[in-house]
Amino acid sequence: MKKPAKTREELESAIRMEMEDICEWPTDLAISVAPHEDSWKVVIMTEGPQDAERCDMIETIADRLRSQFDLKA
C-alpha cells in the first residue's frame, strides 16, 4: 500500500511543530528535507556546534514521519 505524500515544506513544518512542542527551537538551527534513495531524509544545519540530543529528537521524529509519508515529487 502506498503512503500519502507530502511536500518538503509540509514535512519540514511537521518536524518543526513537533520539536517546538517538546522544546524551544534554536534560532541557529535549520532543517531541510531531501530525497534519499527511494525515500527522504532530514538534513540538519546549524551555525554553531550541533546539539546531539536535539539532533537525535529531530531524527526520531523524521523516522516516524518517514514511515507514514512519502516525499511528493
Short mmCIF file of C-alpha atoms in Angstrom, two decimals:
data_model
loop_
_atom_site.label_atom_id
_atom_site.label_comp_id
_atom_site.label_asym_id
_atom_site.label_seq_id
_atom_site.Cartn_x
_atom_site.Cartn_y
_atom_site.Cartn_z
CA MET A 1 0.00 0.00 0.00
CA LYS A 2 1.31 3.40 -0.97
CA LYS A 3 1.79 6.03 1.74
CA PRO A 4 0.31 9.52 1.36
CA ALA A 5 2.79 12.07 0.03
CA LYS A 6 3.71 15.46 1.49
CA THR A 7 5.85 18.26 0.09
CA ARG A 8 9.25 19.14 1.53
CA GLU A 9 7.71 22.20 3.15
CA GLU A 10 4.92 20.18 4.76
CA LEU A 11 7.38 17.63 6.17
CA GLU A 12 9.77 20.33 7.43
CA SER A 13 6.87 22.14 9.08
CA ALA A 14 5.61 18.93 10.72
CA ILE A 15 9.07 18.23 12.17
CA ARG A 16 9.42 21.82 13.45
CA MET A 17 5.96 21.81 15.05
CA GLU A 18 6.62 18.55 16.89
CA MET A 19 10.01 19.79 18.08
CA GLU A 20 8.50 23.07 19.31
CA ASP A 21 6.03 21.03 21.39
CA ILE A 22 8.99 19.28 23.05
CA CYS A 23 11.47 22.16 23.44
CA GLU A 24 12.32 25.62 22.17
CA TRP A 25 13.53 25.68 18.56
CA PRO A 26 17.01 27.30 18.50
CA THR A 27 17.45 30.27 16.19
CA ASP A 28 20.72 28.92 14.74
CA LEU A 29 19.16 25.61 13.64
CA ALA A 30 17.62 24.88 10.24
CA ILE A 31 16.34 21.67 8.71
CA SER A 32 15.73 20.61 5.15
CA VAL A 33 14.01 17.54 3.75
CA ALA A 34 15.78 15.98 0.77
CA PRO A 35 15.11 12.96 -1.44
CA HIS A 36 17.22 9.97 -0.43
CA GLU A 37 17.25 6.70 -2.38
CA ASP A 38 13.57 5.65 -2.60
CA SER A 39 12.52 7.76 0.39
CA TRP A 40 13.66 11.03 2.04
CA LYS A 41 15.95 12.24 4.79
CA VAL A 42 16.21 15.27 7.03
CA VAL A 43 19.33 17.43 6.83
CA ILE A 44 20.16 19.41 10.00
CA MET A 45 22.15 22.63 9.60
CA THR A 46 23.45 24.83 12.40
CA GLU A 47 25.82 27.78 12.67
CA GLY A 48 27.42 26.54 15.89
CA PRO A 49 28.17 23.13 17.36
CA GLN A 50 25.37 20.60 16.92
CA ASP A 51 23.28 19.72 19.94
CA ALA A 52 23.38 15.90 19.77
CA GLU A 53 20.26 15.44 21.90
CA ARG A 54 18.22 17.84 19.79
CA CYS A 55 19.51 16.23 16.56
CA ASP A 56 18.51 12.80 17.88
CA MET A 57 14.98 14.09 18.62
CA ILE A 58 14.70 15.51 15.08
CA GLU A 59 15.90 12.21 13.58
CA THR A 60 13.40 10.25 15.70
CA ILE A 61 10.53 12.47 14.53
CA ALA A 62 11.73 12.20 10.91
CA ASP A 63 11.95 8.39 11.18
CA ARG A 64 8.35 8.19 12.36
CA LEU A 65 7.12 10.59 9.66
CA ARG A 66 9.11 8.69 7.01
CA SER A 67 7.17 5.54 7.91
CA GLN A 68 3.91 7.48 7.43
CA PHE A 69 4.59 9.74 4.43
CA ASP A 70 6.42 9.72 1.12
CA LEU A 71 8.04 12.83 -0.32
CA LYS A 72 5.88 14.42 -3.02
CA ALA A 73 7.87 14.78 -6.22
#
